[in-house]
Amino acid sequence: MSRLIVVSNRVSPPTGAGEETVGGLAMALAAALRQYTGLWFGWSGKTVPAFTGALDTQTIDGVTAAVVDLEEADLDEYYNGYANKTLWPLFHYRTDLAAYDRAYGAGYERVNRRFAETLAPLIGPDDLIWVHDYHLIPLARELRKLGFRNRIGFFLHVPWPAHQVFTTLPNHGALVSAMFDYDLVGFQTLEYQLAFEEYVLSEARGVQLTANSLQAFGRTLKIGAFPIGLDAVDFARMVKSPRARRMCDQMTAATVFRSLIVGVDRLDYSKGLEERFEGFDRFLADNPDMRREVLMLQIAPVSRESVEAYREIRGRLDALSGRINAEYADVDWNPFRYVNKNYRRDELAGIYRAARVGVVTPLRDGMNLVAKEFVAAQDPADPGVLILSRFAGAARQMHQALLVNPNSPEEIADALKRALAMSKLERIRRWGQLFENVQLDDVTAWRDAFVGALACANVSRAALAS
Ligand code: F6P
């Protein structure tokens, strides 16, 4: 039987019940791998003075992880550089923040080559290889160069931008050409798939063979939309855990006679945090009679702090949150709690359950699993309301949320007012449909759809030899 080899930049095998604080990608991959024989390969998160390619392998909770250290220059040029200063801002429509530096591009190529060479001895002839996210787009090309003909799939967790945005990337053709070394490329939504198709057809003079296959660069590629979901079973268990219950009780006690509004995001400029804070500010300004009836809690653990844009936004958010409290707080009360700490997922589940409103308003987001976790954590008899950005991939599935333009503090303020005033009947009706979708389109459905499509991707590798 063929094994599944998952490759991603970050490798975070589960450490035990609920204590993980890692992001959506890592949780989804851990859940996906638990059902398959195989391994998860990627970066250890550590650096060494010179790259050795030595593998550290361990099996935790049924998942075997093999990780490799990178060297300092790799961290600067590949992770902080090309991945997070070039591709991340570009894919999230922040061309103003995207840095173009040939050293970053070279570092990106080098690390992808190193990953391929380190992984090579672990690959069996029938193994399926599933590569994840923008850090590793050229990995299949490097593996093909080493002679591998295995089926290799790629899943992009972040948005694929519109043609005009993507073409601001110098040497964009080379990146897309490398994607044609995969057998299958998956996107979070049909919208991203169509944006990719448009690029291939108009810029690379490709040909659409069927609704799900393209020909370009002398090769054929299967593509598709595979919206990622939650590990719904695991999350339901987590919501009932003692730690989640305790956190829920704690938050309920802290908000007696008040409604809790909650946001949970990695501290990233793509998450729309400034606009959200301004939206809350406007809500307080517009609704003096409701001021003492709400508490907004924003949890935003810091991330990628070596990148200047992240340090800058952190400073702006500190100032904004301070200003909101200074403006509206009273001797016995303040409206806003802004926390940069990381919380365990079971604790977050408890916080979500205690909240009347969940605010998920990224300016751009591939999917956003916080939106799904918020829904999964609610009390069916008295659920909270989800306010969701129309520019999160999740909005394509979660139509019963209150959809907003995250660029508009006014719209956010209006949605807060509407959510807080919503009748229980309407909350139950909206939540019921959202929850059904979260359960149905879960991480298992995502994994099975992608792996199933990859297993029958029958692309001829003959052209690759040339
Ligand atoms: O897809 C983006 C993503 O990989 C998320 O899944 C994850 O939460 C985040 O980025 C992690 O970022 P980093 O590995 O840079 O901390």
Tab-separated table of C-alpha atoms and ligand atoms in Angstrom:
chain	number	residue	atom	x	y	z
A	1	MET	CA	0.000	0.000	0.000
A	2	SER	CA	1.313	3.453	-0.874
A	3	ARG	CA	2.203	5.789	1.975
A	4	LEU	CA	1.355	9.462	2.250
A	5	ILE	CA	4.270	11.836	2.664
A	6	VAL	CA	3.198	15.293	3.780
A	7	VAL	CA	5.671	18.142	3.376
A	8	SER	CA	5.244	21.602	4.909
A	9	ASN	CA	7.581	24.292	6.152
A	10	ARG	CA	6.421	23.952	9.749
A	11	VAL	CA	5.965	20.514	11.258
A	12	SER	CA	3.944	20.401	14.448
A	13	PRO	CA	2.859	16.904	15.408
A	14	PRO	CA	0.244	16.899	18.171
A	15	THR	CA	1.647	16.806	21.687
A	16	GLY	CA	-1.497	15.675	23.476
A	17	ALA	CA	-5.070	16.647	24.234
A	18	GLY	CA	-5.784	20.221	23.278
A	19	GLU	CA	-2.594	21.905	24.379
A	20	GLU	CA	-1.446	22.859	20.878
A	21	THR	CA	-1.394	26.519	20.051
A	22	VAL	CA	-0.313	26.059	16.437
A	23	GLY	CA	-2.111	27.457	13.384
A	24	GLY	CA	-4.737	25.968	11.149
A	25	LEU	CA	-2.416	24.335	8.659
A	26	ALA	CA	-0.507	22.363	11.272
A	27	MET	CA	-3.657	21.162	13.029
A	28	ALA	CA	-5.257	20.083	9.776
A	29	LEU	CA	-2.165	18.169	8.691
A	30	ALA	CA	-1.832	16.401	12.011
A	31	ALA	CA	-5.451	15.306	11.719
A	32	ALA	CA	-4.999	14.296	8.079
A	33	LEU	CA	-1.937	12.183	8.795
A	34	ARG	CA	-3.326	10.314	11.774
A	35	GLN	CA	-5.414	8.218	9.362
A	36	TYR	CA	-2.611	7.378	6.946
A	37	THR	CA	0.599	5.436	7.115
A	38	GLY	CA	3.290	7.867	6.237
A	39	LEU	CA	5.286	10.754	7.476
A	40	TRP	CA	5.387	14.508	7.834
A	41	PHE	CA	8.559	16.215	6.672
A	42	GLY	CA	9.719	19.815	7.048
A	43	TRP	CA	11.787	22.350	8.936
A	44	SER	CA	12.569	21.809	12.630
A	45	GLY	CA	12.137	25.518	13.400
A	46	LYS	CA	15.825	25.575	14.474
A	47	THR	CA	18.938	26.942	12.787
A	48	VAL	CA	22.527	25.655	12.767
A	49	PRO	CA	25.727	27.421	11.561
A	50	ALA	CA	25.976	25.192	8.458
A	51	PHE	CA	23.354	22.996	6.823
A	52	THR	CA	23.999	19.276	7.434
A	53	GLY	CA	20.809	17.636	6.179
A	54	ALA	CA	20.665	15.496	9.348
A	55	LEU	CA	17.149	14.240	9.997
A	56	ASP	CA	15.490	14.127	13.388
A	57	THR	CA	12.651	11.594	13.344
A	58	GLN	CA	10.060	10.882	16.015
A	59	THR	CA	6.574	9.402	16.268
A	60	ILE	CA	3.992	11.171	18.458
A	61	ASP	CA	0.325	10.272	18.744
A	62	GLY	CA	0.540	8.046	15.659
A	63	VAL	CA	2.208	10.679	13.456
A	64	THR	CA	5.829	10.220	12.347
A	65	ALA	CA	7.630	13.522	11.856
A	66	ALA	CA	11.036	13.952	10.190
A	67	VAL	CA	12.555	17.400	10.499
A	68	VAL	CA	15.728	19.086	9.359
A	69	ASP	CA	17.532	22.189	10.675
A	70	LEU	CA	18.205	25.108	8.340
A	71	GLU	CA	21.081	27.549	8.478
A	72	GLU	CA	20.832	31.204	9.455
A	73	ALA	CA	20.994	32.457	5.836
A	74	ASP	CA	18.119	30.093	4.962
A	75	LEU	CA	16.003	31.619	7.689
A	76	ASP	CA	16.752	35.153	6.443
A	77	GLU	CA	16.392	34.540	2.723
A	78	TYR	CA	13.845	31.730	2.492
A	79	TYR	CA	11.479	31.980	5.500
A	80	ASN	CA	11.719	35.666	6.492
A	81	GLY	CA	12.738	36.663	2.963
A	82	TYR	CA	11.031	35.164	-0.083
A	83	ALA	CA	8.229	33.393	1.806
A	84	ASN	CA	7.221	36.125	4.238
A	85	LYS	CA	8.504	39.371	2.716
A	86	THR	CA	7.726	38.578	-0.913
A	87	LEU	CA	5.065	35.900	-1.416
A	88	TRP	CA	2.976	36.397	1.744
A	89	PRO	CA	2.277	40.119	1.183
A	90	LEU	CA	1.813	39.569	-2.547
A	91	PHE	CA	-0.672	36.710	-2.119
A	92	HIS	CA	-2.568	38.873	0.402
A	93	TYR	CA	-2.748	41.834	-2.005
A	94	ARG	CA	-0.176	43.931	-0.097
A	95	THR	CA	2.079	44.730	-3.039
A	96	ASP	CA	3.114	47.856	-1.073
A	97	LEU	CA	4.801	45.584	1.488
A	98	ALA	CA	6.283	43.026	-0.936
A	99	ALA	CA	10.086	43.098	-1.099
A	100	TYR	CA	11.867	41.903	-4.230
A	101	ASP	CA	15.436	40.860	-3.625
A	102	ARG	CA	17.377	38.361	-5.734
A	103	ALA	CA	19.056	36.954	-2.621
A	104	TYR	CA	15.604	36.003	-1.291
A	105	GLY	CA	14.753	34.225	-4.536
A	106	ALA	CA	18.066	32.345	-4.471
A	107	GLY	CA	17.527	31.350	-0.817
A	108	TYR	CA	14.039	30.090	-1.645
A	109	GLU	CA	15.380	27.916	-4.481
A	110	ARG	CA	18.243	26.666	-2.291
A	111	VAL	CA	16.010	25.587	0.577
A	112	ASN	CA	13.581	23.850	-1.762
A	113	ARG	CA	16.551	21.981	-3.267
A	114	ARG	CA	17.808	21.081	0.202
A	115	PHE	CA	14.378	19.864	1.233
A	116	ALA	CA	14.194	17.663	-1.891
A	117	GLU	CA	17.670	16.189	-1.309
A	118	THR	CA	17.000	15.522	2.373
A	119	LEU	CA	13.607	13.973	1.718
A	120	ALA	CA	14.804	11.854	-1.229
A	121	PRO	CA	16.096	8.807	0.751
A	122	LEU	CA	12.749	8.556	2.570
A	123	ILE	CA	10.613	8.290	-0.586
A	124	GLY	CA	9.362	4.882	-1.728
A	125	PRO	CA	8.376	4.217	-5.353
A	126	ASP	CA	4.592	4.172	-4.664
A	127	ASP	CA	4.413	6.947	-2.101
A	128	LEU	CA	2.039	9.842	-2.643
A	129	ILE	CA	3.675	13.152	-1.827
A	130	TRP	CA	1.531	16.072	-0.657
A	131	VAL	CA	3.310	19.439	-0.453
A	132	HIS	CA	1.794	22.400	1.407
A	133	ASP	CA	1.818	26.121	0.996
A	134	TYR	CA	3.697	29.014	-0.526
A	135	HIS	CA	7.058	28.198	1.074
A	136	LEU	CA	7.470	25.098	-1.069
A	137	ILE	CA	6.110	25.810	-4.545
A	138	PRO	CA	9.298	24.617	-6.377
A	139	LEU	CA	9.640	21.383	-4.386
A	140	ALA	CA	8.136	19.100	-7.045
A	141	ARG	CA	10.499	20.530	-9.657
A	142	GLU	CA	13.474	19.719	-7.411
A	143	LEU	CA	12.172	16.203	-6.782
A	144	ARG	CA	11.608	15.639	-10.513
A	145	LYS	CA	15.200	16.754	-11.144
A	146	LEU	CA	16.297	13.989	-8.786
A	147	GLY	CA	14.333	11.529	-10.929
A	148	PHE	CA	11.187	11.010	-8.828
A	149	ARG	CA	8.079	10.096	-10.786
A	150	ASN	CA	5.764	9.694	-7.822
A	151	ARG	CA	2.427	11.426	-7.788
A	152	ILE	CA	3.027	14.793	-6.172
A	153	GLY	CA	0.266	17.185	-5.153
A	154	PHE	CA	0.407	20.759	-3.903
A	155	PHE	CA	-2.134	22.573	-1.766
A	156	LEU	CA	-2.046	26.356	-1.395
A	157	HIS	CA	-3.412	27.436	2.002
A	158	VAL	CA	-3.354	31.156	1.184
A	159	PRO	CA	-5.226	33.041	-1.571
A	160	TRP	CA	-4.077	32.915	-5.180
A	161	PRO	CA	-4.192	36.590	-6.190
A	162	ALA	CA	-5.782	38.202	-9.219
A	163	HIS	CA	-3.730	38.286	-12.421
A	164	GLN	CA	-2.770	41.985	-12.183
A	165	VAL	CA	-1.539	41.521	-8.631
A	166	PHE	CA	0.382	38.313	-9.269
A	167	THR	CA	2.226	39.733	-12.259
A	168	THR	CA	3.852	42.375	-10.034
A	169	LEU	CA	6.149	39.528	-8.928
A	170	PRO	CA	9.411	39.597	-10.885
A	171	ASN	CA	9.930	36.276	-12.638
A	172	HIS	CA	6.345	35.194	-11.981
A	173	GLY	CA	6.421	32.796	-14.947
A	174	ALA	CA	9.105	30.633	-13.319
A	175	LEU	CA	7.022	30.160	-10.176
A	176	VAL	CA	3.954	29.084	-12.143
A	177	SER	CA	6.032	26.869	-14.420
A	178	ALA	CA	7.291	25.057	-11.288
A	179	MET	CA	3.670	24.369	-10.337
A	180	PHE	CA	3.313	22.328	-13.521
A	181	ASP	CA	5.757	19.792	-12.070
A	182	TYR	CA	2.961	18.706	-9.728
A	183	ASP	CA	0.250	16.289	-10.794
A	184	LEU	CA	-2.444	18.123	-8.857
A	185	VAL	CA	-2.628	21.666	-7.483
A	186	GLY	CA	-5.408	22.477	-5.008
A	187	PHE	CA	-6.793	25.839	-3.908
A	188	GLN	CA	-9.050	26.793	-1.016
A	189	THR	CA	-11.821	28.214	-3.225
A	190	LEU	CA	-13.027	28.219	-6.801
A	191	GLU	CA	-12.245	31.944	-6.942
A	192	TYR	CA	-8.511	31.276	-6.394
A	193	GLN	CA	-8.583	28.399	-8.871
A	194	LEU	CA	-10.115	30.660	-11.508
A	195	ALA	CA	-7.515	33.380	-10.849
A	196	PHE	CA	-4.771	30.791	-11.400
A	197	GLU	CA	-6.455	29.569	-14.588
A	198	GLU	CA	-6.705	33.108	-15.898
A	199	TYR	CA	-2.988	33.600	-15.381
A	200	VAL	CA	-2.119	30.341	-17.145
A	201	LEU	CA	-4.429	30.986	-20.093
A	202	SER	CA	-3.583	34.633	-20.661
A	203	GLU	CA	-0.010	34.995	-19.452
A	204	ALA	CA	1.493	31.559	-20.092
A	205	ARG	CA	-0.504	30.894	-23.267
A	206	GLY	CA	-1.818	27.695	-21.714
A	207	VAL	CA	-4.786	25.623	-22.834
A	208	GLN	CA	-7.792	24.570	-20.769
A	209	LEU	CA	-8.193	20.840	-21.439
A	210	THR	CA	-11.173	20.239	-19.132
A	211	ALA	CA	-12.783	22.153	-16.249
A	212	ASN	CA	-10.056	20.700	-14.021
A	213	SER	CA	-6.999	20.391	-16.190
A	214	LEU	CA	-4.624	22.790	-17.870
A	215	GLN	CA	-1.783	22.426	-20.293
A	216	ALA	CA	1.168	24.832	-20.296
A	217	PHE	CA	4.957	24.794	-20.232
A	218	GLY	CA	4.776	21.492	-22.163
A	219	ARG	CA	3.036	19.752	-19.281
A	220	THR	CA	-0.437	18.890	-18.042
A	221	LEU	CA	-1.753	19.735	-14.586
A	222	LYS	CA	-4.917	18.824	-12.695
A	223	ILE	CA	-6.352	21.610	-10.547
A	224	GLY	CA	-9.256	21.892	-8.137
A	225	ALA	CA	-10.832	23.689	-5.189
A	226	PHE	CA	-10.589	21.806	-1.877
A	227	PRO	CA	-11.828	23.992	1.006
A	228	ILE	CA	-10.043	23.003	4.202
A	229	GLY	CA	-12.156	22.125	7.242
A	230	LEU	CA	-11.899	21.537	10.963
A	231	ASP	CA	-11.154	18.331	12.738
A	232	ALA	CA	-14.784	18.599	13.853
A	233	VAL	CA	-14.860	15.442	15.971
A	234	ASP	CA	-11.738	16.412	17.863
A	235	PHE	CA	-12.966	19.972	18.316
A	236	ALA	CA	-16.338	18.812	19.667
A	237	ARG	CA	-14.437	16.732	22.238
A	238	MET	CA	-12.290	19.718	23.116
A	239	VAL	CA	-15.316	21.980	23.710
A	240	LYS	CA	-16.498	19.525	26.386
A	241	SER	CA	-13.090	19.236	28.070
A	242	PRO	CA	-12.700	20.420	31.694
A	243	ARG	CA	-10.257	23.121	30.640
A	244	ALA	CA	-12.657	24.523	28.027
A	245	ARG	CA	-15.533	24.475	30.519
A	246	ARG	CA	-13.435	26.233	33.116
A	247	MET	CA	-12.410	28.933	30.652
A	248	CYS	CA	-16.020	29.356	29.529
A	249	ASP	CA	-17.165	29.779	33.149
A	250	GLN	CA	-14.350	32.236	33.807
A	251	MET	CA	-15.265	34.390	30.813
A	252	THR	CA	-18.974	34.196	31.608
A	253	ALA	CA	-18.250	35.378	35.141
A	254	ALA	CA	-16.079	38.203	33.809
A	255	THR	CA	-18.894	39.435	31.561
A	256	VAL	CA	-21.980	39.255	33.813
A	257	PHE	CA	-24.651	41.580	32.355
A	258	ARG	CA	-22.374	42.165	29.370
A	259	SER	CA	-21.923	40.513	25.989
A	260	LEU	CA	-18.521	39.199	25.020
A	261	ILE	CA	-17.260	40.011	21.520
A	262	VAL	CA	-14.202	37.954	20.598
A	263	GLY	CA	-11.503	37.967	17.919
A	264	VAL	CA	-8.599	35.505	17.719
A	265	ASP	CA	-5.903	36.007	15.081
A	266	ARG	CA	-2.192	35.658	14.586
A	267	LEU	CA	-0.823	39.221	14.747
A	268	ASP	CA	-0.601	39.780	10.996
A	269	TYR	CA	-1.357	42.782	8.784
A	270	SER	CA	-3.601	40.602	6.608
A	271	LYS	CA	-6.029	40.007	9.486
A	272	GLY	CA	-7.658	43.452	9.355
A	273	LEU	CA	-7.018	44.148	13.042
A	274	GLU	CA	-6.646	47.931	12.731
A	275	GLU	CA	-9.910	48.219	10.825
A	276	ARG	CA	-11.583	45.905	13.372
A	277	PHE	CA	-10.356	48.003	16.308
A	278	GLU	CA	-11.602	51.125	14.530
A	279	GLY	CA	-14.922	49.377	13.887
A	280	PHE	CA	-15.297	48.680	17.608
A	281	ASP	CA	-14.310	52.265	18.364
A	282	ARG	CA	-17.026	53.491	16.015
A	283	PHE	CA	-19.583	51.115	17.528
A	284	LEU	CA	-18.860	52.596	20.978
A	285	ALA	CA	-19.056	56.127	19.612
A	286	ASP	CA	-22.344	55.489	17.761
A	287	ASN	CA	-24.060	53.570	20.573
A	288	PRO	CA	-23.453	55.295	23.920
A	289	ASP	CA	-26.340	53.356	25.509
A	290	MET	CA	-24.660	50.023	24.693
A	291	ARG	CA	-21.140	50.896	25.831
A	292	ARG	CA	-21.342	49.314	29.254
A	293	GLU	CA	-23.062	46.241	27.854
A	294	VAL	CA	-20.112	44.877	25.898
A	295	LEU	CA	-16.561	43.707	26.340
A	296	MET	CA	-14.383	43.120	23.307
A	297	LEU	CA	-11.553	40.621	23.723
A	298	GLN	CA	-8.937	40.455	20.984
A	299	ILE	CA	-6.358	37.694	21.284
A	300	ALA	CA	-3.450	38.245	18.876
A	301	PRO	CA	-0.279	36.233	19.533
A	302	VAL	CA	2.742	37.871	17.950
A	303	SER	CA	4.290	36.221	14.897
A	304	ARG	CA	7.126	36.656	12.356
A	305	GLU	CA	8.688	39.386	14.470
A	306	SER	CA	11.907	39.428	12.443
A	307	VAL	CA	9.904	41.000	9.623
A	308	GLU	CA	9.589	44.773	10.002
A	309	ALA	CA	5.995	45.024	8.779
A	310	TYR	CA	4.933	42.810	11.707
A	311	ARG	CA	6.753	44.947	14.262
A	312	GLU	CA	5.168	48.062	12.784
A	313	ILE	CA	1.612	46.801	12.911
A	314	ARG	CA	2.160	45.649	16.479
A	315	GLY	CA	3.096	49.196	17.482
A	316	ARG	CA	0.019	50.637	15.748
A	317	LEU	CA	-2.322	48.147	17.430
A	318	ASP	CA	-0.828	48.879	20.868
A	319	ALA	CA	-1.542	52.571	20.339
A	320	LEU	CA	-5.051	52.012	18.968
A	321	SER	CA	-6.160	49.672	21.754
A	322	GLY	CA	-4.778	52.069	24.374
A	323	ARG	CA	-6.627	54.968	22.791
A	324	ILE	CA	-9.980	53.103	22.745
A	325	ASN	CA	-9.758	52.299	26.453
A	326	ALA	CA	-8.555	55.774	27.362
A	327	GLU	CA	-11.518	57.250	25.497
A	328	TYR	CA	-14.316	55.067	26.853
A	329	ALA	CA	-13.191	53.344	30.070
A	330	ASP	CA	-14.640	54.274	33.438
A	331	VAL	CA	-13.272	53.803	36.956
A	332	ASP	CA	-14.927	50.392	37.289
A	333	TRP	CA	-14.954	49.205	33.689
A	334	ASN	CA	-13.114	49.142	30.382
A	335	PRO	CA	-14.496	48.092	27.021
A	336	PHE	CA	-11.486	46.486	25.346
A	337	ARG	CA	-9.065	43.735	26.289
A	338	TYR	CA	-6.163	43.210	23.909
A	339	VAL	CA	-3.934	40.234	24.638
A	340	ASN	CA	-0.791	39.108	22.774
A	341	LYS	CA	-0.540	35.783	24.611
A	342	ASN	CA	-0.907	32.398	22.945
A	343	TYR	CA	-3.718	30.193	24.295
A	344	ARG	CA	-4.250	26.471	24.068
A	345	ARG	CA	-6.935	25.402	21.635
A	346	ASP	CA	-9.126	23.935	24.389
A	347	GLU	CA	-9.003	27.266	26.235
A	348	LEU	CA	-9.928	29.100	23.045
A	349	ALA	CA	-12.851	26.713	22.598
A	350	GLY	CA	-14.116	27.797	26.035
A	351	ILE	CA	-13.692	31.488	25.190
A	352	TYR	CA	-15.590	31.072	21.908
A	353	ARG	CA	-18.446	29.373	23.733
A	354	ALA	CA	-18.763	32.212	26.216
A	355	ALA	CA	-18.912	34.825	23.427
A	356	ARG	CA	-22.065	36.367	21.994
A	357	VAL	CA	-20.218	37.566	18.879
A	358	GLY	CA	-17.151	36.234	16.993
A	359	VAL	CA	-15.389	38.764	14.760
A	360	VAL	CA	-13.309	37.301	11.925
A	361	THR	CA	-12.523	40.144	9.554
A	362	PRO	CA	-9.273	39.522	7.635
A	363	LEU	CA	-8.578	41.807	4.673
A	364	ARG	CA	-7.605	38.622	2.773
A	365	ASP	CA	-7.432	35.063	4.028
A	366	GLY	CA	-7.081	31.707	2.282
A	367	MET	CA	-9.782	30.090	4.429
A	368	ASN	CA	-9.711	31.038	8.164
A	369	LEU	CA	-10.393	28.170	10.511
A	370	VAL	CA	-11.118	30.456	13.507
A	371	ALA	CA	-14.487	31.178	11.862
A	372	LYS	CA	-15.231	27.456	11.790
A	373	GLU	CA	-13.957	26.863	15.335
A	374	PHE	CA	-16.145	29.699	16.654
A	375	VAL	CA	-19.210	28.040	15.124
A	376	ALA	CA	-18.247	24.566	16.327
A	377	ALA	CA	-17.851	25.817	19.912
A	378	GLN	CA	-21.326	27.371	20.283
A	379	ASP	CA	-24.140	26.224	22.563
A	380	PRO	CA	-26.875	24.975	20.180
A	381	ALA	CA	-29.580	26.336	22.500
A	382	ASP	CA	-28.096	29.845	22.662
A	383	PRO	CA	-25.460	30.300	19.956
A	384	GLY	CA	-23.373	33.376	19.249
A	385	VAL	CA	-23.244	35.257	15.944
A	386	LEU	CA	-20.332	35.126	13.510
A	387	ILE	CA	-19.249	38.340	11.747
A	388	LEU	CA	-17.113	37.288	8.799
A	389	SER	CA	-15.060	39.100	6.171
A	390	ARG	CA	-16.272	38.590	2.627
A	391	PHE	CA	-12.580	38.277	1.679
A	392	ALA	CA	-11.926	35.183	3.786
A	393	GLY	CA	-12.150	31.922	1.849
A	394	ALA	CA	-14.579	30.748	4.567
A	395	ALA	CA	-17.163	33.287	3.322
A	396	ARG	CA	-17.670	31.077	0.232
A	397	GLN	CA	-19.151	28.405	2.487
A	398	MET	CA	-20.461	30.315	5.509
A	399	HIS	CA	-23.279	32.320	3.940
A	400	GLN	CA	-25.304	32.525	7.160
A	401	ALA	CA	-22.645	34.588	8.915
A	402	LEU	CA	-22.989	38.376	8.881
A	403	LEU	CA	-20.700	39.094	5.933
A	404	VAL	CA	-18.870	42.428	6.004
A	405	ASN	CA	-16.335	44.407	4.056
A	406	PRO	CA	-13.369	44.287	6.467
A	407	ASN	CA	-11.965	47.563	5.084
A	408	SER	CA	-14.934	49.466	6.433
A	409	PRO	CA	-15.028	50.255	10.181
A	410	GLU	CA	-18.594	51.523	9.617
A	411	GLU	CA	-19.750	48.155	8.279
A	412	ILE	CA	-18.059	46.384	11.184
A	413	ALA	CA	-19.743	48.732	13.668
A	414	ASP	CA	-23.163	48.153	12.042
A	415	ALA	CA	-22.644	44.386	12.040
A	416	LEU	CA	-21.725	44.457	15.749
A	417	LYS	CA	-24.949	46.302	16.519
A	418	ARG	CA	-26.990	43.882	14.428
A	419	ALA	CA	-25.331	40.811	15.974
A	420	LEU	CA	-25.891	42.048	19.528
A	421	ALA	CA	-29.556	42.771	18.803
A	422	MET	CA	-30.255	39.518	16.938
A	423	SER	CA	-33.116	37.412	18.290
A	424	LYS	CA	-32.374	33.970	19.694
A	425	LEU	CA	-34.556	32.425	16.986
A	426	GLU	CA	-32.512	33.989	14.211
A	427	ARG	CA	-29.228	33.100	15.933
A	428	ILE	CA	-30.295	29.462	16.197
A	429	ARG	CA	-31.427	29.370	12.569
A	430	ARG	CA	-28.190	30.859	11.218
A	431	TRP	CA	-25.974	28.814	13.486
A	432	GLY	CA	-27.747	25.535	12.604
A	433	GLN	CA	-26.859	25.894	8.941
A	434	LEU	CA	-23.316	27.030	9.648
A	435	PHE	CA	-22.706	24.137	12.017
A	436	GLU	CA	-24.044	21.589	9.531
A	437	ASN	CA	-21.552	22.828	6.962
A	438	VAL	CA	-18.644	22.837	9.438
A	439	GLN	CA	-19.377	19.221	10.329
A	440	LEU	CA	-19.918	18.044	6.777
A	441	ASP	CA	-16.963	19.768	5.120
A	442	ASP	CA	-14.478	18.804	7.789
A	443	VAL	CA	-10.789	18.005	7.617
A	444	THR	CA	-11.464	14.373	6.720
A	445	ALA	CA	-13.581	15.397	3.733
A	446	TRP	CA	-10.809	17.804	2.666
A	447	ARG	CA	-8.053	15.213	3.000
A	448	ASP	CA	-10.019	12.459	1.275
A	449	ALA	CA	-11.044	14.703	-1.607
A	450	PHE	CA	-7.461	15.860	-2.210
A	451	VAL	CA	-5.720	12.518	-1.701
A	452	GLY	CA	-8.406	10.774	-3.772
A	453	ALA	CA	-7.895	13.213	-6.653
A	454	LEU	CA	-4.107	12.898	-6.359
A	455	ALA	CA	-4.218	9.111	-6.341
A	456	CYS	CA	-6.014	9.081	-9.684
A	457	ALA	CA	-4.160	12.009	-11.243
A	458	ASN	CA	-2.800	10.253	-14.273
A	459	VAL	CA	-0.432	12.745	-15.745
A	460	SER	CA	2.168	11.419	-18.125
A	461	ARG	CA	5.640	12.042	-16.797
A	462	ALA	CA	7.184	11.386	-20.200
A	463	ALA	CA	7.534	15.080	-20.928
A	464	LEU	CA	9.482	15.578	-17.733
A	465	ALA	CA	12.562	13.773	-18.898
A	466	SER	CA	13.275	16.525	-21.394
B	1	F6P	O1	-1.318	29.319	5.569
B	1	F6P	C1	-0.756	30.239	6.374
B	1	F6P	C2	-0.170	29.617	7.610
B	1	F6P	O2	0.652	28.565	7.261
B	1	F6P	C3	-1.231	29.184	8.626
B	1	F6P	O3	-1.789	27.972	8.368
B	1	F6P	C4	-0.504	29.242	9.908
B	1	F6P	O4	-1.355	29.555	10.972
B	1	F6P	C5	0.472	30.336	9.696
B	1	F6P	O5	0.598	30.550	8.311
B	1	F6P	C6	1.777	30.025	10.359
B	1	F6P	O6	2.747	30.911	10.029
B	1	F6P	P1	4.256	30.705	10.463
B	1	F6P	O7	4.595	29.270	10.180
B	1	F6P	O8	5.004	31.660	9.638
B	1	F6P	O9	4.285	31.013	11.919
